C-alpha positions as a printed Julia matrix, in Angstrom:
122×3 Matrix{Float64}:
 56.78  -35.95  14.79
 56.3   -39.71  15.02
 53.11  -41.69  14.54
 52.71  -45.23  15.81
 49.75  -47.12  14.39
 48.63  -50.58  15.49
 46.22  -53.02  13.93
 45.09  -56.59  14.28
 43.25  -56.85  17.59
 39.91  -58.54  17.96
 37.88  -61.28  19.58
 39.03  -64.88  19.48
 38.21  -68.08  21.29
 40.69  -69.66  23.67
 43.27  -71.63  21.75
 43.01  -69.35  18.74
 45.51  -66.99  17.17
 45.8   -63.31  16.39
 48.51  -61.23  14.75
 49.17  -57.65  15.83
 51.01  -55.22  13.6
 52.52  -51.82  14.3
 54.28  -49.29  12.11
 56.13  -46.12  13.04
 56.37  -43.18  10.67
 57.43  -39.56  10.66
 60.72  -37.8   11.38
 62.62  -41.02  12.05
 66.36  -41.36  11.74
 66.52  -44.78  13.38
 64.19  -47.06  15.31
 65.85  -48.92  18.16
 63.96  -51.34  20.37
 60.32  -52.01  19.51
 57.91  -53.89  21.67
 54.45  -54.75  22.85
 52.93  -54.09  26.23
 49.47  -54.88  27.52
 47.1   -53.62  30.15
 44.19  -55.6   31.49
 41.33  -53.92  33.38
 42.4   -53.0   36.88
 46.0   -53.99  36.27
 49.22  -52.19  35.49
 50.64  -52.1   32.0
 53.13  -54.93  31.57
 55.79  -55.85  29.06
 54.83  -58.64  26.66
 57.76  -58.8   24.25
 60.51  -56.61  22.83
 62.91  -56.85  19.93
 66.05  -54.83  19.33
 67.16  -53.5   15.96
 69.53  -56.47  15.71
 66.78  -58.99  16.4
 67.37  -59.82  20.05
 64.05  -60.73  21.61
 62.69  -60.77  25.12
 59.39  -62.21  26.37
 57.5   -62.18  29.59
 57.34  -65.69  31.03
 53.59  -66.1   30.57
 53.8   -65.82  26.76
 57.0   -67.74  26.06
 56.41  -70.48  23.52
 53.09  -68.98  22.45
 53.91  -65.48  21.18
 56.51  -64.49  18.61
 57.72  -60.96  18.0
 59.32  -59.96  14.72
 60.19  -56.76  12.91
 60.93  -55.36   9.49
 63.6   -52.7    9.77
 62.96  -51.51   6.21
 59.41  -50.58   7.19
 59.97  -49.58  10.84
 57.35  -52.12  11.76
 56.89  -54.83  14.35
 54.47  -57.74  14.59
 53.31  -59.98  17.41
 52.05  -63.41  16.44
 49.93  -64.74  19.28
 49.06  -68.43  19.31
 47.31  -70.65  21.85
 45.59  -67.61  23.3
 44.16  -67.8   26.79
 41.44  -65.72  28.48
 44.15  -64.19  30.67
 45.71  -62.69  27.54
 42.7   -60.38  27.29
 43.95  -56.79  27.43
 44.61  -53.66  25.45
 47.9   -54.17  23.64
 50.17  -51.2   23.05
 53.05  -50.87  20.64
 56.14  -49.11  22.0
 59.0   -47.75  19.94
 62.32  -46.1   20.81
 63.21  -43.65  18.1
 66.05  -41.34  17.2
 64.66  -38.39  15.28
 66.04  -36.61  12.25
 66.56  -33.45  14.28
 70.29  -34.1   14.49
 70.34  -34.18  18.3
 70.9   -37.93  18.51
 68.47  -38.26  21.42
 66.19  -41.27  21.85
 62.47  -40.76  22.38
 59.77  -43.27  23.28
 56.43  -43.37  21.51
 53.28  -45.37  22.18
 50.52  -46.46  19.87
 46.89  -45.89  20.71
 46.3   -49.48  21.76
 44.32  -52.34  20.26
 41.9   -54.55  22.16
 42.47  -58.28  22.33
 39.68  -60.32  23.86
 39.97  -64.07  24.37
 36.77  -65.88  25.25
 36.72  -69.12  27.2
């Protein structure tokens, strides 16, 4: 019913930048909060940043001042600009969306993207 597709991961040296993009499509009535999570090897998935439909943002402490989340409500898309990357930012990054479907039920569902690898070399 809903597809979430990410792009933009890759390999970068410490101090470099990457931009992740994610778009949701399908039977969407409205997209509420969108966000990015990450999971490093051997660690639990953690929240990186979220943004509500009205533009309220939230960041985990370790990325504040370095990462910026933004969204385009006309395209049901969200981006994560990552600057001053550190080796500890290495992880698989997942896009997360909260969606109300066009089924008329008014219920909110959560969808994940497939993940995109970000590797920061020292």
